Amino acid sequence: MAIKQISVFLENRPGTLQNMTKEIADAKIDLRALSVAETKDFGIVRMIVNDVYETATVLKDAGYICSMTPVVAVQIPDVVGGLNKVLSALNEVSVNVEYMYASLAGKATGCAYMILRVEEVEKAEVALRGKGFTLASQEAISEM
Amino acid sequence: MERYYQQDMECASRETMIAVQNEKLLKQVRHVWENVPYIRAKMEEKGVTPDDIKSIDDLHKLPMLSKADLRDAYPYGLLGCDLKKCVRIHSTSGTTGKRVVAFYTAEDIELWNQCCARALVAAGATDEDVCQVSYGYGLFTGGAGLDGGSHKVGCLTVPASSGNTDRQIMFIQDLNATILCCTPSYAAYLSERMKEMGLGPDDIPLKAGIFGAEAWSEEMRQDIQNTLGIKAFDIYGLTELSGPGVSFECSDQSGMHINEDHFYPEIIDPDTGEVLPEGCEGELVFTSLDKEAFPLLRYRTRDICVLSREKCSCGRTLIKMKKPKGRSDDMLIIRGVNVFPSQIETVLLNHGYAANYQILVGRVNNTDTLEVLVEMTPEMFTDNLGEISKRQKDLVDGMKSMLGIKAKVTLVAPKTITRSEGKAVRVIDNRKI
């Protein structure tokens, strides 16, 4: 059920992020979510896109270094305490969240998605489903 | 079985070699005395005449020549014969100051080609091989030298010259090139490009490579051997002496045999000029024993290395030189510490990075700064920021223990460091002193 995230290596200087988003825009790829983790001289851009393989091909052809990482996309109701319920479900089974970021892809339907990177993907999925959460599949993300 | 191009000289007894060297030296000193006023003046200044040179043992009495002499004497000052007798010039890559121009008679070129042929045969070349020469052709000696050697051996020679990498790979595949001659950095670039094209060692017919004209580490050799699926041989030379083929590696891959019947080597203390005994590390000095048009006596190469007469498994008796640590020109002095780019390369390869790097030296508040730009590779990339930073820190620690000083390591995007098709530009020194 895990979905694939694209991670890209970028230098931390003006223009590098836009150069990459231009490649993606030119290839008519739709971004569902994006986050940037940075150090002083480089960063990793993490993205959820409508077409993972097309994105990887476009970026590799353009000379970028990227990799795919399995992440969990969990639907959360856009209400106070929504995220807390997700995290407590994971806490109960001692799953550590390495990082996470939000996707507003489903905003129209009144809910948002959190993209979670965890070490034990399956364990996290079981725990979340057990608490009644909806997890987005790769297809669902593509069609959003 | 080991094959030789000129077994009589390559495997000569010590007595034979000394006799050849003595005879050639006496003749050469007289030739220089009579034809090169620039060197004659230096000899007179030292109070030496050809009569004082009775054998190789008297070599130390002669004055030495440095790159500065070559610049002073530019262009004709060291010419050893009538220009009419010369048929070719070559010129150094000249990154600093005036270029050095060296002259060749037809016989000089013949002997040089023979030296390169020895190198090719030592690398396994026969007349059944296809030898792709991807050194630059032109003023640079790389292309012409190996081209000439390849003809001597009878290889089908592909004078690809440098550049147009995709076409190089196409030729290697379509023409079944078995031997590749180029700079090590270009060989690394070729293998990188092949990988991008989805080609592995089994997709190309290459079996050996002869790589020289720049310093490269043992780790880089392993890397090239693995990625191209070949045996990689080192070759050494200087335009001032002829070009590649002054010394070459054999199947033992443990240093380069000097063609000492043509180029007599000495190791000196670079500070005092004193000749050091065999086995000591110092600056390599060469005397051209039989070049007519550009007969240099005791030319200081600025290369730091060690000579050895230890018996070689290949059967050659030619003296061996260890791979130079790098030209003393390449050596950087950073915060008072000697740093060779090849040391940095070693650390990178040991830590899983490719040999694509650039060294930036600067000065802030009167203190030298050392920064190494390292290209990220797909193998070293991970989604985990902490892991990348940890590997970066391992690299910094590795450099600290190798160099003794701290270097800043900056990870940069792939292909951001300019690929050279000739000699790699490894160092950018921005210090204004």
XYZ file of C-alpha atoms in Angstrom:
577
model
C 0.000 0.000 0.000
C 2.983 2.239 0.547
C 3.390 4.867 -2.111
C 6.635 5.930 -3.752
C 8.287 9.216 -3.042
C 10.971 10.684 -5.264
C 14.005 12.111 -3.443
C 16.370 14.368 -5.358
C 19.839 15.662 -4.495
C 20.179 19.428 -4.988
C 22.873 21.903 -4.148
C 21.783 24.572 -1.686
C 22.132 27.678 -3.818
C 19.786 30.002 -5.702
C 18.045 28.517 -8.705
C 18.658 24.818 -8.179
C 15.126 24.084 -6.968
C 13.496 26.077 -9.733
C 15.684 24.440 -12.386
C 14.356 21.127 -11.195
C 10.706 22.187 -10.966
C 11.062 23.500 -14.511
C 12.084 20.048 -15.745
C 9.039 18.633 -13.995
C 6.685 21.318 -15.275
C 7.988 20.937 -18.846
C 7.243 17.220 -18.638
C 3.688 18.047 -17.462
C 4.167 16.197 -14.210
C 1.746 17.080 -11.448
C 3.168 17.597 -7.968
C 0.998 16.323 -5.116
C 3.332 17.258 -2.282
C 6.848 18.524 -1.790
C 9.218 19.133 1.073
C 12.825 20.282 1.312
C 15.354 19.141 3.876
C 18.528 21.127 3.772
C 22.051 21.365 5.116
C 24.347 24.327 4.558
C 25.513 23.192 1.135
C 23.049 20.642 -0.151
C 19.518 19.465 0.301
C 17.116 16.671 -0.466
C 13.849 17.474 -2.162
C 11.117 14.940 -1.530
C 8.098 14.799 -3.791
C 4.898 12.935 -4.351
C 3.932 13.071 -8.009
C 1.210 11.734 -10.268
C 3.676 9.664 -12.312
C 6.667 8.307 -10.397
C 8.449 6.519 -13.250
C 8.060 9.384 -15.695
C 9.466 11.759 -13.073
C 12.454 9.520 -12.340
C 13.199 9.230 -16.062
C 12.889 12.950 -16.718
C 15.143 13.822 -13.784
C 17.783 11.205 -14.582
C 17.900 12.340 -18.200
C 18.412 15.885 -16.976
C 21.399 14.696 -14.914
C 19.823 14.686 -11.458
C 20.514 12.054 -8.861
C 17.305 10.733 -7.383
C 15.966 7.708 -5.596
C 12.598 6.257 -4.669
C 11.539 5.770 -1.092
C 8.389 4.037 0.191
C 6.247 6.342 2.329
C 2.763 6.153 3.840
C 0.100 8.640 2.731
C -2.599 8.814 5.341
C -5.822 10.748 4.949
C -6.606 12.983 7.899
C -9.763 14.926 8.477
C -9.123 18.649 8.388
C -10.151 19.141 12.033
C -8.396 20.055 15.260
C -6.493 17.048 16.620
C -6.504 15.156 13.294
C -2.727 14.730 13.135
C -2.486 13.892 16.816
C -4.718 10.839 16.309
C -2.478 9.579 13.525
C 0.657 9.975 15.587
C -0.808 8.368 18.681
C -1.800 5.335 16.596
C 1.850 5.008 15.561
C 3.103 5.682 19.049
C 1.051 2.816 20.426
C 3.013 0.381 18.296
C 6.324 2.249 18.776
C 6.782 3.216 15.144
C 9.239 6.067 14.749
C 8.450 8.828 12.251
C 11.634 9.944 10.519
C 10.003 12.865 8.770
C 6.659 13.941 7.452
C 5.026 16.600 5.414
C 1.547 17.552 4.274
C -0.165 17.201 0.965
C -3.183 19.331 0.235
C -4.069 17.172 -2.729
C -7.404 16.089 -1.301
C -8.430 19.504 0.043
C -11.494 19.664 -2.221
C -12.964 16.645 -0.466
C -12.472 18.199 2.952
C -9.448 16.163 3.970
C -5.687 16.434 3.664
C -2.930 13.810 3.443
C 0.117 13.459 5.609
C 3.105 11.829 3.981
C 4.988 9.809 6.584
C 8.413 8.252 6.318
C 8.725 5.409 8.810
C 11.200 2.591 9.176
C 8.526 -0.104 9.498
C 6.051 0.704 6.759
C 3.887 -2.379 7.131
C 3.585 -2.104 10.888
C 2.557 1.535 10.528
C -0.044 0.675 7.908
C -1.615 -2.048 10.012
C -1.764 0.255 13.032
C -3.307 3.104 11.091
C -5.895 0.960 9.320
C -6.745 -0.593 12.681
C -7.700 2.852 13.909
C -9.897 3.442 10.891
C -7.613 5.687 8.873
C -7.691 5.672 5.086
C -4.371 5.215 3.339
C -3.930 6.491 -0.188
C -2.692 4.063 -2.827
C -0.353 4.973 -5.660
C -3.331 4.985 -8.044
C -5.367 7.211 -5.777
C -2.494 9.687 -5.583
C -2.148 9.694 -9.366
C -5.811 10.354 -9.903
C -6.236 13.006 -7.270
C 54.836 -15.477 -21.700
C 56.315 -12.011 -21.406
C 57.060 -10.359 -24.729
C 59.441 -7.489 -25.403
C 59.845 -5.017 -28.216
C 63.635 -4.673 -27.923
C 64.687 -7.495 -25.652
C 68.433 -6.787 -26.078
C 68.037 -3.444 -24.314
C 64.985 -4.116 -22.148
C 66.630 -7.179 -20.591
C 70.275 -6.139 -20.985
C 72.807 -7.151 -18.347
C 73.963 -4.374 -16.039
C 77.403 -4.334 -17.718
C 75.915 -3.974 -21.204
C 73.602 -1.184 -20.090
C 76.400 0.766 -18.371
C 78.596 0.410 -21.457
C 75.787 1.726 -23.680
C 75.092 4.593 -21.298
C 78.767 5.558 -21.017
C 79.269 5.560 -24.747
C 76.121 7.563 -25.434
C 76.772 10.069 -22.646
C 80.291 10.927 -23.809
C 79.026 11.471 -27.324
C 76.052 13.509 -26.115
C 78.097 15.810 -23.871
C 80.397 16.612 -26.773
C 77.396 17.148 -29.047
C 75.910 19.613 -26.574
C 79.230 21.398 -26.005
C 79.633 21.958 -29.710
C 76.050 22.777 -30.632
C 74.192 24.297 -27.682
C 75.855 27.534 -26.555
C 73.288 27.975 -23.778
C 74.334 24.765 -22.003
C 78.008 25.247 -22.901
C 77.953 28.595 -21.078
C 76.530 26.853 -18.012
C 79.235 24.207 -18.202
C 81.942 26.847 -18.518
C 80.498 28.677 -15.568
C 80.909 25.448 -13.557
C 84.368 24.888 -15.014
C 83.451 21.599 -16.712
C 84.477 20.546 -20.220
C 83.608 17.341 -22.121
C 87.064 16.026 -21.133
C 85.948 15.901 -17.484
C 83.132 13.502 -18.333
C 84.633 10.044 -18.714
C 81.658 7.934 -17.662
C 78.185 8.090 -16.132
C 79.904 8.437 -12.737
C 80.972 11.946 -13.748
C 77.440 13.036 -14.580
C 77.079 14.902 -11.279
C 79.738 17.358 -12.428
C 77.432 18.735 -15.106
C 75.137 21.686 -14.449
C 71.418 21.023 -14.143
C 68.675 22.503 -16.267
C 65.287 23.561 -14.999
C 62.014 24.586 -16.551
C 63.156 28.210 -16.102
C 66.096 27.506 -18.438
C 63.686 26.189 -21.033
C 61.629 29.329 -20.792
C 64.719 31.565 -20.983
C 65.973 29.732 -24.011
C 62.609 29.798 -25.819
C 62.290 29.079 -28.675
C 65.644 28.089 -30.215
C 68.134 28.426 -27.361
C 68.436 24.698 -26.640
C 68.283 23.518 -30.216
C 71.022 20.938 -30.791
C 71.193 20.860 -34.563
C 70.420 22.755 -37.713
C 66.708 23.555 -37.956
C 66.820 22.111 -41.449
C 67.407 18.696 -39.866
C 64.355 19.028 -37.598
C 61.079 17.580 -38.791
C 58.677 18.213 -35.903
C 57.994 20.267 -32.803
C 55.826 19.498 -29.794
C 54.899 21.814 -27.002
C 54.001 21.420 -23.337
C 50.501 21.966 -22.087
C 51.904 25.171 -20.562
C 49.474 26.061 -17.823
C 51.874 28.596 -16.403
C 54.178 31.008 -18.152
C 55.578 30.479 -21.589
C 55.154 27.216 -23.393
C 58.148 24.986 -23.877
C 58.851 24.008 -27.464
C 60.842 20.837 -28.132
C 62.355 19.895 -31.490
C 62.765 16.486 -33.119
C 64.852 15.138 -35.950
C 63.536 12.141 -37.870
C 65.858 9.914 -35.822
C 64.604 11.455 -32.557
C 61.060 10.547 -33.550
C 62.136 7.042 -34.515
C 63.681 6.444 -31.077
C 60.680 7.965 -29.311
C 58.313 5.720 -31.245
C 60.414 2.716 -30.220
C 60.081 3.734 -26.572
C 56.287 3.890 -26.935
C 56.318 0.541 -28.748
C 58.098 -0.983 -25.733
C 55.283 0.345 -23.530
C 52.584 -1.075 -25.800
C 54.200 -4.502 -26.026
C 54.625 -4.529 -22.232
C 50.876 -3.908 -21.995
C 50.286 -6.946 -24.186
C 49.914 -5.328 -27.622
C 50.632 -7.337 -30.767
C 50.027 -6.697 -34.469
C 46.626 -8.304 -34.008
C 45.412 -5.565 -31.693
C 43.320 -2.519 -32.454
C 44.792 0.421 -30.568
C 42.592 3.446 -30.009
C 44.661 6.530 -29.257
C 42.402 8.945 -27.421
C 45.132 11.292 -26.276
C 44.924 14.677 -27.946
C 46.762 14.888 -31.244
C 48.542 18.111 -31.982
C 51.142 20.023 -30.012
C 50.599 17.664 -27.060
C 52.920 14.645 -27.256
C 50.348 12.087 -26.071
C 48.618 11.463 -29.383
C 51.685 11.465 -31.623
C 53.753 9.349 -29.217
C 51.355 6.445 -28.774
C 50.295 6.686 -32.408
C 53.920 6.211 -33.461
C 54.416 3.362 -30.998
C 51.242 1.659 -32.168
C 52.450 1.769 -35.781
C 55.766 0.242 -34.750
C 54.020 -2.657 -33.042
C 51.784 -3.076 -36.066
C 48.478 -2.511 -34.291
C 45.559 -1.238 -36.306
C 45.699 2.328 -35.025
C 42.530 4.338 -34.449
C 43.656 7.980 -34.140
C 40.512 9.008 -32.291
C 42.208 11.923 -30.472
C 40.327 13.342 -27.485
C 36.741 14.496 -27.332
C 33.408 13.309 -28.736
C 33.027 10.646 -26.095
C 30.016 8.890 -27.603
C 31.896 8.436 -30.862
C 34.884 7.073 -28.924
C 32.655 4.424 -27.372
C 31.121 3.639 -30.747
C 34.576 3.107 -32.257
C 35.663 0.901 -29.367
C 32.584 -1.261 -29.950
C 32.389 -1.224 -33.753
C 36.102 -1.490 -34.516
C 36.808 -3.900 -31.659
C 39.441 -1.738 -30.018
C 41.431 -3.864 -27.578
C 43.866 -1.240 -26.333
C 43.006 2.267 -25.202
C 45.537 5.073 -24.751
C 44.416 8.271 -23.001
C 44.718 10.225 -19.770
C 43.409 8.381 -16.693
C 40.825 11.073 -16.071
C 39.503 10.602 -19.588
C 39.386 6.833 -19.094
C 37.323 7.436 -15.955
C 35.043 9.734 -17.897
C 34.617 7.159 -20.673
C 33.605 4.520 -18.149
C 31.173 6.922 -16.520
C 29.601 7.705 -19.904
C 29.427 4.003 -20.734
C 27.566 3.347 -17.527
C 25.051 6.056 -18.445
C 24.577 4.381 -21.810
C 23.894 1.111 -20.003
C 27.172 -0.496 -21.099
C 29.300 -2.625 -18.799
C 32.814 -4.097 -19.085
C 31.455 -7.098 -20.990
C 30.001 -4.918 -23.720
C 33.386 -3.646 -24.895
C 36.344 -5.594 -26.293
C 39.052 -3.544 -24.501
C 41.650 -5.616 -22.646
C 44.303 -3.069 -21.723
C 44.756 0.644 -21.325
C 47.856 2.823 -21.278
C 47.153 5.875 -19.219
C 49.461 8.748 -18.428
C 50.209 12.465 -18.640
C 48.774 13.156 -15.217
C 49.169 11.854 -11.704
C 46.688 9.144 -10.724
C 46.371 6.990 -7.670
C 46.479 3.220 -7.253
C 42.824 3.369 -6.195
C 41.925 5.122 -9.432
C 43.708 2.328 -11.302
C 41.590 -0.297 -9.523
C 38.476 1.687 -10.282
C 39.285 1.994 -14.007
C 40.290 -1.669 -14.212
C 36.998 -2.750 -12.664
C 34.689 -0.446 -14.568
C 36.281 -0.983 -17.989
C 37.227 -4.620 -17.388
C 40.841 -4.065 -18.471
C 44.359 -4.048 -17.133
C 45.441 -0.429 -16.724
C 49.116 0.419 -17.316
C 50.861 3.600 -16.333
C 53.114 5.449 -18.746
C 55.347 8.407 -18.009
C 57.097 11.044 -20.019
C 57.802 14.688 -20.581
C 57.728 16.760 -23.738
C 61.141 18.096 -22.734
C 62.607 14.604 -23.144
C 60.390 13.394 -26.031
C 56.950 12.630 -24.618
C 55.257 9.508 -23.241
C 57.483 6.446 -23.160
C 60.303 7.748 -20.991
C 59.132 4.991 -18.680
C 56.335 2.452 -18.799
C 54.691 -0.213 -16.721
C 54.924 -3.961 -17.282
C 52.635 -6.827 -16.237
C 54.020 -6.559 -12.702
C 52.274 -3.165 -12.318
C 54.663 -2.150 -9.587
C 56.369 0.903 -11.004
C 57.569 1.992 -14.416
C 60.659 0.742 -16.240
C 62.737 3.668 -17.441
C 64.106 3.389 -20.968
C 67.494 4.093 -19.436
C 69.379 3.395 -22.649
C 67.819 6.682 -23.831
C 67.077 8.590 -20.625
C 69.488 8.366 -17.714
C 67.741 8.966 -14.377
C 69.097 10.473 -11.167
C 67.314 11.296 -7.911
C 68.385 14.484 -6.208
C 67.525 16.356 -3.063
C 65.312 19.104 -4.507
C 66.636 21.642 -2.008
C 70.378 21.062 -2.246
C 70.700 19.453 -5.684
C 72.758 16.651 -4.155
C 72.470 13.225 -5.835
C 70.761 10.706 -3.559
C 71.424 6.948 -3.460
C 69.014 4.401 -4.917
C 65.893 3.955 -2.831
C 65.761 7.534 -1.580
C 62.802 9.729 -2.370
C 63.661 12.895 -4.229
C 63.340 14.844 -7.454
C 63.787 12.936 -10.676
C 66.424 14.310 -13.049
C 66.919 13.018 -16.586
C 69.721 13.209 -19.125
C 68.748 12.594 -22.733
C 71.432 10.214 -23.936
C 70.699 10.301 -27.625
C 68.323 13.097 -28.556
C 69.883 15.225 -31.216
C 67.542 18.179 -31.729
C 66.734 18.827 -28.064
C 69.567 17.296 -26.039
C 68.850 18.102 -22.401
C 71.468 17.244 -19.803
C 70.357 16.749 -16.211
C 66.888 18.151 -16.639
C 64.971 18.583 -13.398
C 61.492 17.101 -13.855
C 60.057 18.407 -10.562
C 58.555 14.924 -10.131
C 59.055 13.430 -6.696
C 59.666 9.694 -6.750
C 61.905 6.739 -5.880
C 64.103 4.554 -8.151
C 64.576 0.844 -7.677
C 66.798 -1.812 -9.254
C 64.955 -4.675 -7.600
C 64.513 -7.658 -9.899
C 61.216 -7.459 -11.783
C 58.988 -10.475 -12.478
C 58.653 -9.405 -16.131
C 62.314 -10.079 -16.812
C 63.186 -6.522 -17.781
C 66.338 -5.180 -16.195
C 65.510 -1.541 -16.879
C 65.538 0.444 -13.649
C 62.098 1.139 -12.196
C 60.635 4.373 -10.917
C 57.717 4.420 -8.498
C 54.661 6.295 -9.627
C 55.543 9.933 -8.923
C 53.612 11.344 -6.003
C 52.856 14.191 -8.338
C 54.906 16.940 -9.885
C 56.353 19.218 -7.308
C 54.295 21.771 -9.315
C 51.114 19.907 -8.382
C 52.094 19.849 -4.763
C 50.169 22.361 -2.729
C 51.523 23.825 0.422
C 48.558 24.472 2.647
C 49.108 25.871 6.085
C 52.686 24.700 5.736
C 51.708 21.109 4.938
C 52.515 19.421 1.622
C 49.355 18.186 -0.066
C 49.203 16.196 -3.288
C 45.924 15.988 -5.220
C 46.535 12.237 -5.588
C 46.211 11.832 -1.805
C 42.782 13.444 -1.891
C 41.806 11.178 -4.766
C 42.832 8.143 -2.732
C 40.573 9.157 0.152
C 37.608 9.742 -2.159
C 37.895 6.367 -3.853
C 38.390 4.608 -0.518
C 35.114 6.092 0.668
C 33.091 5.034 -2.359
C 33.078 8.306 -4.246
C 34.160 8.705 -7.862
C 37.363 10.475 -8.853
C 35.495 13.569 -9.954
C 36.696 16.277 -7.692
C 38.181 19.714 -7.629
C 40.380 21.267 -5.011
C 39.850 24.914 -4.181
C 42.552 26.687 -2.262
C 41.991 30.148 -0.864
C 43.214 32.445 1.831
C 41.079 34.051 4.487
C 42.638 36.274 7.143
C 46.115 35.053 6.200
C 45.145 31.431 6.712
C 44.981 28.989 3.819
C 41.654 27.337 3.186
C 41.242 23.965 1.523
C 37.939 22.933 0.043
C 37.270 19.788 -1.934
C 34.275 19.709 -4.247
C 33.013 16.160 -4.602
C 30.312 15.079 -6.999
C 27.367 13.165 -5.570
C 26.893 9.790 -7.233
C 23.779 7.581 -7.429
C 25.604 5.017 -5.262
C 26.332 7.512 -2.497
C 22.913 9.155 -2.521
C 20.228 8.178 -0.067
C 16.991 9.773 1.049
C 18.449 10.018 4.538
C 19.992 13.433 5.163
C 21.749 12.250 8.317
C 23.367 9.382 6.446
C 24.666 11.655 3.679
C 26.036 14.062 6.269
C 27.669 11.178 8.096
C 29.381 9.992 4.918
C 30.470 13.561 4.301
C 31.952 13.693 7.765
C 33.729 10.347 7.225
C 35.307 11.921 4.165
C 36.458 14.937 6.162
C 37.949 12.616 8.798
C 39.609 10.501 6.098
C 41.230 13.581 4.592
C 42.328 14.811 7.993
C 44.150 11.561 8.701
C 45.636 11.342 5.184
C 46.735 14.967 4.852
C 47.210 15.998 8.444
C 45.126 19.103 7.932
C 41.428 19.720 7.801
C 39.674 20.133 4.478
C 36.138 21.277 3.902
C 34.180 18.810 1.805
C 31.335 20.152 -0.292
C 29.022 17.764 -2.068
C 27.973 19.081 -5.453
C 25.509 17.971 -8.109
C 26.666 15.499 -10.757
C 28.386 16.891 -13.837
C 29.076 20.240 -12.206
C 32.832 19.698 -12.209
C 34.099 20.236 -15.722
C 35.205 17.035 -17.415
C 38.467 17.364 -19.158
C 39.209 15.536 -22.324
C 42.905 16.104 -21.904
C 44.494 16.781 -18.554
C 42.138 17.277 -15.648
C 42.091 20.619 -13.876
C 42.190 19.355 -10.321
C 43.316 22.413 -8.459
C 42.121 25.980 -8.446
C 44.374 28.089 -6.290
C 42.805 31.453 -5.565
C 45.475 32.561 -3.117
C 46.907 35.947 -3.921
C 50.340 35.947 -2.393
